[in-house]
Coordinates of C-alpha atoms in Angstrom, one line a residue:
X1 CA -57.8 -27.4 -20.0
X2 CA -60.5 -25.4 -18.3
X3 CA -60.1 -24.8 -14.5
X4 CA -62.3 -26.9 -12.3
X5 CA -64.3 -25.2 -9.7
X6 CA -63.7 -26.6 -6.1
X7 CA -66.7 -28.4 -4.7
X8 CA -68.9 -26.3 -2.3
X9 CA -68.3 -27.1 1.4
X10 CA -71.8 -27.1 2.7
X11 CA -71.1 -28.1 6.4
X12 CA -68.0 -26.4 7.8
X13 CA -67.3 -26.1 11.5
X14 CA -66.1 -22.7 13.0
X15 CA -62.5 -24.2 13.4
X16 CA -62.5 -25.2 9.7
X17 CA -63.8 -21.9 8.7
X18 CA -60.9 -20.2 10.6
X19 CA -58.4 -22.4 9.0
X20 CA -60.0 -21.7 5.5
X21 CA -59.6 -18.0 6.1
X22 CA -56.0 -18.3 6.9
X23 CA -55.2 -20.1 3.7
X24 CA -54.1 -18.5 0.5
X25 CA -57.1 -17.6 -1.8
X26 CA -58.1 -20.3 -4.1
X27 CA -56.7 -20.5 -7.6
X28 CA -59.9 -19.2 -9.2
X29 CA -59.5 -16.0 -7.3
X30 CA -55.9 -15.5 -8.5
X31 CA -55.3 -13.4 -11.7
X32 CA -54.9 -15.8 -14.6
X33 CA -52.2 -15.0 -17.1
X34 CA -53.7 -15.3 -20.5
X35 CA -51.9 -17.2 -23.2
X36 CA -53.6 -15.1 -26.0
X37 CA -54.4 -11.8 -24.5
X38 CA -54.6 -9.9 -27.9
X39 CA -56.5 -12.4 -29.9
X40 CA -60.1 -12.8 -30.5
X41 CA -61.6 -16.0 -31.8
X42 CA -64.8 -17.2 -33.5
X43 CA -65.7 -20.9 -33.0
X44 CA -67.6 -22.7 -35.7
X45 CA -69.7 -25.2 -33.9
X46 CA -70.6 -27.4 -37.0
X47 CA -69.0 -30.8 -36.8
X48 CA -68.0 -30.4 -33.1
X49 CA -69.7 -32.5 -30.4
X50 CA -71.0 -30.7 -27.3
X51 CA -68.1 -31.5 -25.0
X52 CA -65.6 -30.2 -27.5
X53 CA -67.5 -27.0 -27.9
X54 CA -67.8 -26.5 -24.2
X55 CA -64.0 -27.1 -23.9
X56 CA -63.2 -24.6 -26.7
X57 CA -65.4 -21.8 -25.3
X58 CA -63.9 -22.4 -21.7
X59 CA -60.3 -22.1 -23.1
X60 CA -61.3 -19.0 -25.1
X61 CA -63.0 -17.3 -22.4
X62 CA -60.0 -17.7 -20.0
X63 CA -57.1 -17.4 -22.4
X64 CA -58.1 -15.0 -25.3
X65 CA -59.2 -11.5 -25.6
X66 CA -62.8 -12.8 -26.2
X67 CA -65.0 -15.0 -28.2
X68 CA -66.8 -13.2 -31.0
X69 CA -70.3 -13.5 -32.2
X70 CA -69.5 -12.5 -35.6
X71 CA -66.6 -14.2 -37.6
X72 CA -65.8 -10.8 -39.2
X73 CA -64.7 -9.4 -35.9
X74 CA -62.4 -12.3 -35.0
X75 CA -58.7 -12.7 -35.5
X76 CA -58.9 -16.5 -35.7
X77 CA -61.6 -18.8 -36.8
X78 CA -61.6 -22.2 -35.1
X79 CA -63.2 -25.1 -37.0
X80 CA -63.4 -28.9 -37.3
X81 CA -64.5 -28.5 -40.9
X82 CA -62.0 -29.6 -43.6
X83 CA -63.6 -28.8 -46.9
X84 CA -64.3 -25.3 -48.4
X85 CA -67.8 -26.3 -49.5
X86 CA -68.9 -27.1 -45.9
X87 CA -67.2 -24.0 -44.4
X88 CA -69.1 -21.7 -46.8
X89 CA -72.3 -22.9 -45.2
X90 CA -71.2 -21.2 -42.0
X91 CA -68.9 -18.4 -43.0
X92 CA -68.7 -16.3 -46.2
X93 CA -65.6 -17.2 -48.1
X94 CA -64.7 -13.6 -48.5
X95 CA -64.3 -13.4 -44.6
X96 CA -62.5 -16.7 -44.3
X97 CA -59.7 -15.5 -46.6
X98 CA -59.1 -12.6 -44.2
X99 CA -58.6 -14.6 -41.1
X100 CA -56.4 -17.5 -39.7
X101 CA -58.6 -20.4 -40.0
X102 CA -57.4 -23.2 -37.8
X103 CA -58.2 -26.6 -36.2
X104 CA -59.3 -26.8 -32.5
X105 CA -55.7 -28.3 -31.7
X106 CA -54.3 -24.9 -32.3
X107 CA -56.2 -23.3 -29.3
X108 CA -55.5 -26.4 -27.1
X109 CA -51.7 -26.4 -27.9
X110 CA -51.3 -22.6 -27.7
X111 CA -52.8 -22.6 -24.2
X112 CA -50.6 -25.5 -23.2
X113 CA -47.6 -23.6 -24.5
X114 CA -48.7 -20.2 -23.1
X115 CA -48.3 -18.4 -26.4
X116 CA -49.8 -18.2 -29.9
X117 CA -48.2 -21.0 -31.9
X118 CA -47.5 -20.9 -35.7
X119 CA -50.5 -21.9 -37.7
X120 CA -48.7 -23.8 -40.4
X121 CA -49.5 -27.2 -38.8
X122 CA -53.0 -26.3 -37.9
X123 CA -54.5 -25.0 -41.2
X124 CA -58.1 -26.3 -41.3
X125 CA -58.8 -25.7 -45.1
X126 CA -56.0 -26.4 -47.5
X127 CA -57.3 -23.6 -49.9
X128 CA -56.6 -21.1 -47.1
X129 CA -53.1 -22.3 -46.2
X130 CA -51.4 -19.0 -47.3
X131 CA -53.9 -16.5 -45.9
X132 CA -53.9 -18.5 -42.6
X133 CA -50.2 -18.2 -42.3
X134 CA -50.5 -14.4 -43.1
X135 CA -53.0 -13.7 -40.5
X136 CA -51.6 -16.1 -37.8
X137 CA -51.4 -14.3 -34.4
X138 CA -47.9 -15.7 -34.0
X139 CA -46.8 -14.0 -37.2
X140 CA -48.5 -10.7 -36.2
X141 CA -46.6 -10.7 -32.8
X142 CA -43.2 -11.2 -33.9
X143 CA -41.0 -12.2 -37.0
X144 CA -43.1 -14.9 -38.6
X145 CA -41.9 -18.3 -37.7
X146 CA -44.5 -20.4 -39.3
X147 CA -43.5 -19.8 -43.0
X148 CA -40.6 -19.1 -45.1
X149 CA -42.7 -17.3 -47.7
X150 CA -43.5 -20.3 -49.8
X151 CA -46.8 -22.2 -49.5
X152 CA -46.5 -25.8 -49.2
X153 CA -48.8 -28.8 -48.9
X154 CA -50.3 -29.2 -45.4
X155 CA -48.9 -32.6 -44.4
X156 CA -47.5 -34.0 -41.2
X157 CA -43.7 -34.0 -40.9
X158 CA -42.9 -37.6 -41.1
X159 CA -39.8 -39.0 -39.3
X160 CA -40.4 -42.4 -40.8
X161 CA -39.4 -43.7 -44.3
X162 CA -41.0 -41.5 -47.0
X163 CA -41.1 -41.4 -50.8
X164 CA -41.9 -38.3 -52.8
X165 CA -44.3 -38.1 -55.7
X166 CA -42.8 -38.1 -59.1
X167 CA -42.5 -34.7 -60.8
X168 CA -45.7 -33.1 -62.0
X169 CA -46.8 -33.6 -65.5
X170 CA -44.9 -31.3 -67.9
X171 CA -48.3 -30.6 -69.5
X172 CA -50.0 -29.0 -66.4
X173 CA -49.0 -25.5 -67.8
X174 CA -48.0 -24.4 -71.3
X175 CA -45.8 -21.4 -70.5
X176 CA -45.2 -21.7 -66.8
X177 CA -44.7 -25.1 -65.3
X178 CA -44.6 -23.6 -61.9
X179 CA -46.6 -20.7 -62.4
X180 CA -50.2 -20.0 -61.3
X181 CA -51.7 -18.4 -64.4
X182 CA -51.8 -19.3 -68.0
X183 CA -52.1 -17.1 -71.2
X184 CA -52.6 -17.6 -74.9
X185 CA -49.7 -18.8 -77.0
X186 CA -47.2 -16.1 -78.0
X187 CA -48.5 -13.8 -80.8
X188 CA -52.2 -14.1 -79.7
X189 CA -54.0 -11.9 -77.3
X190 CA -56.2 -13.5 -74.7
X191 CA -57.0 -12.5 -71.1
X192 CA -54.9 -14.1 -68.4
X193 CA -56.5 -17.0 -66.7
X194 CA -55.5 -17.6 -63.0
X195 CA -55.4 -21.2 -62.0
X196 CA -56.4 -22.0 -58.4
X197 CA -53.6 -23.6 -56.4
X198 CA -55.8 -26.7 -55.7
X199 CA -55.8 -27.5 -59.4
X200 CA -52.1 -27.7 -59.5
X201 CA -50.0 -30.5 -58.1
X202 CA -48.5 -29.9 -54.7
X203 CA -45.1 -28.3 -54.5
X204 CA -43.1 -29.9 -53.0
X205 CA -44.8 -33.3 -53.6
X206 CA -46.5 -35.0 -50.8
X207 CA -44.3 -37.9 -49.2
X208 CA -45.7 -41.3 -48.6
X209 CA -45.4 -42.4 -45.0
X210 CA -44.6 -46.1 -45.7
X211 CA -44.7 -47.0 -42.0
X212 CA -48.4 -46.2 -41.8
X213 CA -49.3 -48.5 -44.8
X214 CA -50.1 -52.2 -44.0
X215 CA -49.1 -55.0 -46.4
X216 CA -51.5 -57.3 -44.4
X217 CA -54.6 -55.1 -45.4
X218 CA -57.4 -56.6 -47.5
X219 CA -57.6 -53.5 -49.5
X220 CA -54.8 -52.7 -52.1
X221 CA -55.5 -48.8 -51.4
X222 CA -54.0 -49.4 -47.9
X223 CA -50.9 -51.2 -49.2
X224 CA -47.7 -49.9 -50.7
X225 CA -47.4 -51.7 -54.1
X226 CA -44.0 -50.8 -55.9
X227 CA -43.6 -51.0 -59.7
X228 CA -41.2 -54.0 -59.2
X229 CA -41.6 -56.0 -56.1
X230 CA -39.0 -58.6 -54.4
X231 CA -41.3 -61.4 -55.6
X232 CA -41.7 -60.2 -59.1
X233 CA -41.1 -63.6 -60.7
X234 CA -43.7 -65.4 -58.6
X235 CA -46.2 -62.6 -59.4
X236 CA -45.5 -63.0 -63.2
X237 CA -46.3 -66.8 -62.9
X238 CA -49.5 -66.3 -61.1
X239 CA -50.5 -63.5 -63.5
X240 CA -50.4 -66.0 -66.4
X241 CA -53.0 -68.1 -64.7
X242 CA -55.0 -65.1 -64.0
X243 CA -54.9 -64.1 -67.6
X244 CA -55.9 -67.5 -68.7
X245 CA -59.0 -67.6 -66.4
X246 CA -60.0 -64.1 -67.6
X247 CA -59.6 -65.2 -71.4
X248 CA -61.7 -68.3 -70.6
X249 CA -64.5 -66.1 -69.2
X250 CA -63.9 -67.4 -65.6
X251 CA -64.1 -64.0 -64.0
X252 CA -64.3 -65.0 -60.3
X253 CA -61.4 -67.3 -60.5
X254 CA -59.5 -64.6 -62.4
X255 CA -60.2 -62.2 -59.6
X256 CA -59.1 -64.5 -57.0
X257 CA -55.6 -64.9 -58.7
X258 CA -55.5 -61.2 -59.2
X259 CA -56.0 -60.4 -55.5
X260 CA -53.4 -62.9 -54.5
X261 CA -50.8 -61.5 -56.9
X262 CA -51.8 -57.9 -55.6
X263 CA -51.0 -59.1 -52.0
X264 CA -47.7 -60.6 -53.0
X265 CA -46.8 -57.5 -54.9
X266 CA -47.2 -55.4 -51.7
X267 CA -45.2 -58.0 -49.7
X268 CA -41.9 -56.1 -48.8
X269 CA -39.7 -59.1 -48.2
X270 CA -38.5 -61.9 -50.5
X271 CA -40.6 -65.0 -49.9
X272 CA -38.4 -68.0 -48.9
X273 CA -41.0 -70.1 -47.1
X274 CA -44.7 -70.7 -47.3
X275 CA -45.0 -69.8 -43.6
X276 CA -44.4 -66.2 -44.6
X277 CA -47.5 -66.0 -46.6
X278 CA -49.9 -68.3 -44.6
X279 CA -51.5 -65.4 -42.9
X280 CA -51.6 -62.9 -45.8
X281 CA -55.1 -62.0 -47.1
X282 CA -56.4 -63.9 -50.2
X283 CA -53.8 -66.5 -50.0
X284 CA -55.7 -69.8 -49.8
X285 CA -54.7 -73.5 -50.0
X286 CA -54.5 -73.5 -53.8
X287 CA -52.3 -70.4 -53.9
X288 CA -50.2 -71.6 -51.1
X289 CA -49.5 -74.8 -52.9
X290 CA -48.5 -72.9 -56.1
X291 CA -46.1 -70.7 -54.1
X292 CA -44.5 -73.9 -52.4
X293 CA -44.0 -75.3 -55.9
X294 CA -42.5 -72.0 -57.1
X295 CA -40.2 -71.9 -54.1
X296 CA -38.9 -75.5 -54.8
X297 CA -38.6 -75.3 -58.7
X298 CA -38.6 -71.7 -59.6
X299 CA -41.7 -72.0 -61.7
X300 CA -45.4 -72.9 -61.6
X301 CA -46.1 -76.1 -63.8
X302 CA -49.7 -74.8 -64.6
X303 CA -48.4 -71.5 -65.7
X304 CA -45.8 -73.2 -67.9
X305 CA -48.4 -75.5 -69.5
X306 CA -50.8 -72.5 -70.1
X307 CA -48.0 -70.5 -71.7
X308 CA -47.1 -73.1 -74.1
X309 CA -50.6 -73.9 -75.3
X310 CA -51.9 -72.6 -78.6
X311 CA -55.3 -71.8 -77.2
X312 CA -53.8 -69.3 -74.7
X313 CA -51.3 -67.8 -77.2
X314 CA -54.1 -67.3 -79.8
X315 CA -56.6 -65.8 -77.3
X316 CA -53.9 -63.5 -75.9
X317 CA -53.0 -62.5 -79.3
X318 CA -56.5 -61.7 -80.3
X319 CA -57.3 -59.8 -77.1
X320 CA -54.3 -57.6 -77.7
X321 CA -56.1 -56.0 -80.5
X322 CA -57.9 -52.9 -79.5
X323 CA -61.6 -53.5 -79.4
X324 CA -61.5 -57.4 -79.0
X325 CA -62.3 -58.6 -75.4
X326 CA -62.3 -62.1 -74.0
X327 CA -65.7 -63.1 -75.2
X328 CA -64.9 -61.9 -78.8
X329 CA -61.6 -63.6 -78.8
X330 CA -63.3 -66.8 -77.7
X331 CA -65.9 -66.5 -80.5
X332 CA -63.2 -66.0 -83.1
X333 CA -61.1 -68.9 -81.8
X334 CA -64.1 -71.1 -82.0
X335 CA -64.6 -70.2 -85.5
X336 CA -61.2 -71.6 -86.3
X337 CA -59.2 -68.4 -86.6
X338 CA -55.6 -68.7 -85.4
X339 CA -53.5 -65.8 -86.3
X340 CA -53.6 -62.1 -87.3
X341 CA -53.8 -62.9 -91.0
X342 CA -56.9 -64.9 -90.2
X343 CA -58.3 -61.8 -88.5
X344 CA -57.5 -59.5 -91.4
X345 CA -59.3 -61.9 -93.8
X346 CA -62.3 -62.3 -91.5
X347 CA -62.7 -58.6 -91.0
X348 CA -61.8 -57.6 -94.5
X349 CA -58.8 -55.4 -93.4
X350 CA -56.4 -53.9 -95.8
X351 CA -53.7 -52.1 -93.7
X352 CA -52.7 -49.6 -96.4
X353 CA -56.3 -48.5 -96.8
X354 CA -56.9 -48.2 -92.9
X355 CA -53.8 -46.0 -92.6
X356 CA -55.2 -43.6 -95.1
X357 CA -58.7 -43.4 -93.5
X358 CA -59.4 -40.7 -90.9
X359 CA -62.8 -40.6 -89.3
X360 CA -64.6 -39.3 -86.2
X361 CA -67.8 -40.9 -84.9
X362 CA -69.5 -39.6 -81.9
X363 CA -70.6 -42.4 -79.6
X364 CA -73.6 -41.9 -77.1
X365 CA -72.6 -44.2 -74.3
X366 CA -75.2 -46.8 -73.4
X367 CA -74.8 -48.9 -70.1
X368 CA -74.3 -52.6 -70.8
X369 CA -76.5 -55.1 -68.8
X370 CA -74.6 -57.1 -66.1
X371 CA -73.7 -60.7 -67.2
X372 CA -76.3 -62.2 -64.8
X373 CA -79.0 -60.4 -66.8
X374 CA -77.7 -61.9 -70.0
X375 CA -77.2 -65.4 -68.7
X376 CA -74.1 -65.5 -70.8
X377 CA -71.6 -62.9 -72.4
X378 CA -73.3 -62.8 -75.6
X379 CA -72.4 -59.4 -76.6
X380 CA -69.3 -58.0 -78.1
X381 CA -67.5 -56.0 -75.3
X382 CA -65.5 -54.2 -78.0
X383 CA -66.3 -50.9 -79.7
X384 CA -67.7 -52.7 -82.9
X385 CA -66.4 -54.3 -85.9
X386 CA -65.4 -51.1 -87.6
X387 CA -63.1 -50.1 -84.9
X388 CA -61.7 -53.7 -84.7
X389 CA -60.7 -53.3 -88.4
X390 CA -59.0 -49.9 -87.7
X391 CA -57.0 -51.5 -84.8
X392 CA -56.0 -54.4 -86.9
X393 CA -54.8 -52.0 -89.7
X394 CA -52.8 -50.1 -87.4
X395 CA -51.6 -53.0 -85.2
X396 CA -47.9 -52.6 -85.9
X397 CA -47.8 -48.9 -84.8
X398 CA -50.2 -49.5 -81.8
X399 CA -48.1 -52.4 -80.5
X400 CA -45.1 -50.2 -80.0
X401 CA -44.2 -49.0 -76.4
X402 CA -44.2 -45.3 -75.8
X403 CA -41.1 -44.1 -73.9
X404 CA -41.6 -41.5 -71.0
X405 CA -39.9 -38.7 -72.9
X406 CA -42.3 -39.2 -75.9
X407 CA -45.2 -39.4 -73.5
X408 CA -44.1 -36.0 -72.0
X409 CA -43.9 -34.5 -75.5
X410 CA -47.3 -35.6 -76.5
X411 CA -48.5 -34.0 -73.3
X412 CA -46.8 -30.7 -74.2
X413 CA -48.1 -30.8 -77.8
X414 CA -51.6 -31.5 -76.8
X415 CA -51.6 -28.7 -74.1
X416 CA -50.3 -26.1 -76.7
X417 CA -53.2 -26.8 -79.0
X418 CA -55.6 -26.7 -76.2
X419 CA -54.2 -23.4 -74.9
X420 CA -55.1 -21.9 -78.4
X421 CA -58.7 -23.1 -78.2
X422 CA -59.4 -22.6 -74.5
X423 CA -56.7 -20.6 -72.4
X424 CA -56.3 -21.6 -68.7
X425 CA -56.7 -25.4 -68.9
X426 CA -54.6 -27.6 -66.7
X427 CA -53.9 -31.3 -67.1
X428 CA -52.2 -34.3 -65.6
X429 CA -50.7 -37.3 -67.4
X430 CA -52.2 -40.3 -65.7
X431 CA -52.1 -44.1 -66.3
X432 CA -48.9 -46.1 -66.0
X433 CA -46.8 -43.1 -66.8
X434 CA -47.8 -41.4 -63.5
X435 CA -47.2 -44.6 -61.6
X436 CA -43.5 -44.7 -62.8
X437 CA -43.5 -47.0 -65.9
X438 CA -40.6 -46.5 -68.1
X439 CA -42.8 -47.3 -71.3
X440 CA -46.6 -47.0 -71.8
X441 CA -48.9 -48.8 -74.0
X442 CA -51.0 -45.6 -74.6
X443 CA -51.3 -42.2 -73.1
X444 CA -54.0 -41.0 -70.9
X445 CA -54.4 -37.3 -70.0
X446 CA -57.1 -35.6 -67.7
X447 CA -58.0 -32.0 -68.3
X448 CA -60.0 -29.4 -66.6
X449 CA -60.5 -25.6 -66.5
X450 CA -61.2 -23.5 -63.5
X451 CA -64.3 -22.2 -65.0
X452 CA -66.6 -25.3 -65.0
X453 CA -68.9 -23.8 -67.8
X454 CA -65.9 -23.9 -70.1
X455 CA -65.3 -27.6 -69.7
X456 CA -68.6 -29.0 -71.0
X457 CA -68.4 -29.7 -74.8
X458 CA -64.6 -28.9 -74.8
X459 CA -63.7 -32.4 -75.6
X460 CA -65.5 -32.6 -78.8
X461 CA -64.4 -29.1 -79.8
X462 CA -60.8 -30.1 -79.1
X463 CA -60.8 -33.4 -80.8
X464 CA -62.2 -31.8 -84.0
X465 CA -59.5 -29.2 -83.8
X466 CA -56.8 -31.9 -83.5
X467 CA -58.4 -33.8 -86.3
X468 CA -58.4 -30.8 -88.6
X469 CA -54.6 -30.3 -87.8
X470 CA -53.9 -33.8 -88.7
X471 CA -52.8 -34.9 -85.2
X472 CA -55.6 -37.1 -84.6
X473 CA -56.4 -39.7 -87.3
X474 CA -59.0 -41.8 -85.8
X475 CA -61.5 -41.5 -82.9
X476 CA -62.7 -44.8 -81.5
X477 CA -65.0 -43.3 -78.8
X478 CA -66.2 -39.8 -78.3
X479 CA -68.8 -39.0 -75.7
X480 CA -70.1 -36.0 -73.7
X481 CA -70.8 -35.6 -70.1
X482 CA -73.7 -37.6 -68.5
X483 CA -75.4 -36.8 -65.3
X484 CA -73.6 -38.4 -62.3
X485 CA -75.6 -41.6 -61.3
X486 CA -74.5 -43.1 -57.9
X487 CA -76.5 -46.3 -58.8
X488 CA -74.6 -46.8 -62.1
X489 CA -73.3 -50.4 -62.5
X490 CA -71.6 -50.3 -65.8
X491 CA -67.9 -49.3 -65.8
X492 CA -67.7 -46.0 -67.7
X493 CA -67.6 -42.9 -65.8
X494 CA -69.7 -39.9 -66.6
X495 CA -66.9 -37.6 -67.9
X496 CA -66.3 -36.3 -71.4
X497 CA -63.8 -38.5 -73.2
X498 CA -62.2 -39.3 -76.5
X499 CA -60.3 -42.4 -77.2
X500 CA -58.1 -41.5 -80.2
X501 CA -55.2 -42.4 -82.5
X502 CA -52.7 -39.6 -82.5
X503 CA -49.6 -38.7 -84.6
X504 CA -47.1 -36.3 -83.8
X505 CA -46.8 -33.1 -85.8
X506 CA -43.8 -32.9 -88.1
X507 CA -42.4 -30.1 -86.0
X508 CA -41.8 -32.3 -83.1
X509 CA -38.4 -34.0 -82.6
X510 CA -40.4 -37.1 -81.8
X511 CA -42.1 -37.3 -85.1
X512 CA -41.5 -40.7 -86.7
X513 CA -44.9 -41.2 -88.4
X514 CA -46.0 -43.8 -85.9
X515 CA -49.5 -43.6 -84.5
X516 CA -50.1 -43.7 -80.8
X517 CA -53.2 -44.4 -78.6
X518 CA -54.1 -41.3 -76.9
X519 CA -57.2 -40.9 -74.4
X520 CA -58.5 -37.4 -73.6
X521 CA -60.6 -37.1 -70.4
X522 CA -62.2 -33.9 -69.5
X523 CA -63.5 -33.3 -65.9
X524 CA -65.3 -30.4 -64.2
X525 CA -62.9 -28.7 -61.8
X526 CA -64.8 -30.0 -58.7
X527 CA -64.2 -33.6 -59.5
X528 CA -60.7 -33.1 -61.4
X529 CA -58.8 -35.0 -58.7
X530 CA -61.2 -37.9 -58.4
X531 CA -60.8 -38.2 -62.3
X532 CA -57.0 -38.1 -61.9
X533 CA -57.0 -40.8 -59.2
X534 CA -59.4 -42.9 -61.1
X535 CA -57.4 -42.8 -64.3
X536 CA -54.0 -43.1 -62.7
X537 CA -54.8 -46.7 -61.5
X538 CA -53.9 -49.4 -61.1
X539 CA -56.9 -51.5 -61.7
X540 CA -56.7 -53.3 -58.4
X541 CA -55.9 -50.1 -56.5
X542 CA -59.1 -48.4 -58.0
X543 CA -61.2 -51.6 -57.4
X544 CA -60.3 -51.6 -53.8
X545 CA -60.8 -47.8 -53.4
X546 CA -64.4 -48.4 -54.5
X547 CA -64.7 -51.3 -52.3
X548 CA -63.4 -49.5 -49.2
X549 CA -65.7 -46.5 -49.9
X550 CA -68.7 -48.9 -50.0
X551 CA -67.8 -51.1 -47.1
X552 CA -66.4 -48.6 -44.6
X553 CA -68.2 -45.4 -45.4
X554 CA -71.3 -46.3 -47.4
X555 CA -70.1 -44.2 -50.2
X556 CA -69.6 -44.6 -54.1
X557 CA -66.2 -43.6 -55.5
X558 CA -65.3 -43.5 -59.2
X559 CA -63.5 -41.1 -61.6
X560 CA -66.6 -38.8 -61.8
X561 CA -67.0 -38.2 -58.1
X562 CA -67.7 -39.4 -54.6
X563 CA -71.3 -39.9 -53.6
X564 CA -73.0 -40.9 -50.3
X565 CA -75.2 -43.9 -51.2
X566 CA -78.2 -43.5 -48.9
X567 CA -79.0 -39.9 -49.9
X568 CA -76.8 -39.5 -53.1
X569 CA -75.1 -36.5 -51.5
X570 CA -72.0 -35.5 -53.5
X571 CA -68.6 -34.6 -52.2
X572 CA -66.1 -32.4 -53.8
X573 CA -62.5 -32.8 -52.5
X574 CA -60.2 -29.8 -53.6
X575 CA -57.1 -31.8 -53.9
X576 CA -55.8 -35.4 -54.6
X577 CA -54.7 -35.8 -50.9
X578 CA -58.2 -34.5 -49.7
X579 CA -59.8 -37.3 -51.5
X580 CA -57.7 -39.7 -49.4
X581 CA -58.5 -37.7 -46.3
X582 CA -62.3 -37.8 -47.1
X583 CA -62.1 -41.6 -47.4
X584 CA -60.2 -42.0 -44.3
X585 CA -57.1 -43.4 -46.1
X586 CA -53.4 -42.7 -45.7
X587 CA -51.8 -40.9 -48.7
X588 CA -50.4 -43.2 -51.2
X589 CA -48.0 -41.8 -53.8
X590 CA -48.8 -42.9 -57.5
X591 CA -45.6 -44.7 -57.7
X592 CA -46.9 -47.0 -54.8
X593 CA -50.2 -47.8 -56.4
X594 CA -48.9 -50.6 -58.7
X595 CA -51.2 -53.1 -57.3
X596 CA -51.2 -55.1 -60.5
X597 CA -48.4 -56.6 -62.5

């Protein structure tokens, strides 16, 4: 802290003056031993309040070699900015890469300790982590104590219970899973493309501090939701009622059950009494009564009746077909259809003919009107009758679960093909696989390239390549980028995407001839991690991130970016954790984002 000057004595007697002259000189007249005598600093004033700026300048003037007017002349740059894009408004990036760029806490703590501290825990910009360590005054003065030579994610060293992230997608890189550059496949010549560290998963993975997550929160993005919880059987019973409400078009009621089930999913103890849940959010009188019944009997009567009803079974069966949503399923049921044979007759499906077909249709996405504008759900929320026929014809294959090993092999195969087309791409397998599920209904992969100009149009080029190679047999949706619209109300994001039917090549050990659902999502590098978060799920986790951003920050979050609502300003976090930091949320590992059943 800065030394305080003693208050002036305006009225002193001669006796007092004599006493004063016999005392030791005041502290301000003594020579101060500087904590950082060989270090010059530059202070970035953006994002700092007046009091903090005054404090930092006071500390720097008293305990460093001096405060520089030009960042290029300083050894250390002190800033409260946490994002590269914002820092570049104040300092050229070429200069920042040659300095130690640290938070104000580094100066304060170094002064308190009387020496230059290691910079590892004070890195301001994650992209500058390694260069900050290399230029840290502590490392320059003695054998480096702040790094063992490996760059690691900048996260607090938690002492509480932690959980690491699952291993990164094997499809992140084609030839070097832990490397930082990619090249064309063997036998072909192409320039090596260097992949920035921020586009690769952190190594080691970032741990989750479970002690900082609160199961009492109203937002799923602040709760730890495991894949299987201590009250899984209760959640399954409530989910039957939720599904019934959704199939009947009772969306508000369905959401109420979904929220209640999500809260119970995150409750860390086995529920033995209704007193345990009375104060939990979204657990009202009705849900409390159902929980009480479950505790007494091990089941919920309403859920059992729903499960046994022909109507629920039929609507569930119809809606399991890709392209058939709740309103279409209801319409078909009201027409008297009751089983898949009825659907085949209604749609004129011949499974053998469908399997032989192979087609690509480019779809220009059109926002749907909200339900309140229609008055009723009169439209078909599917992709059209032609794709319903395809899904019906391939239903046996598409109904099969995909084990993790096969998901990973699909990722490797797809990345090898993409590397031939556009070297240097990176990817992350998302969806249920990333949340830790042993089997998946389909496979979702998010791609990007360090050069944003090479991403646009790449989805269509890639799908056509896979189609020509016989790996993609059907494309149910293919769309290009759309301009980011912060006022958008429909659920699709503005990324390039292809929803396809995929078959393993004969050369793969997983080739069985079975068709799989494969979704390919291409994002510009600046929104890669928001796309990864958005497509990782779960549904309730994503819904509550959007709600949190709106309620607490006045922002709009979705897979295609983060926007401030009042002026449409866009934010571009460089890493997945930086997305959480920007939103003021504790980091939640993907395996703790299972806020749905």
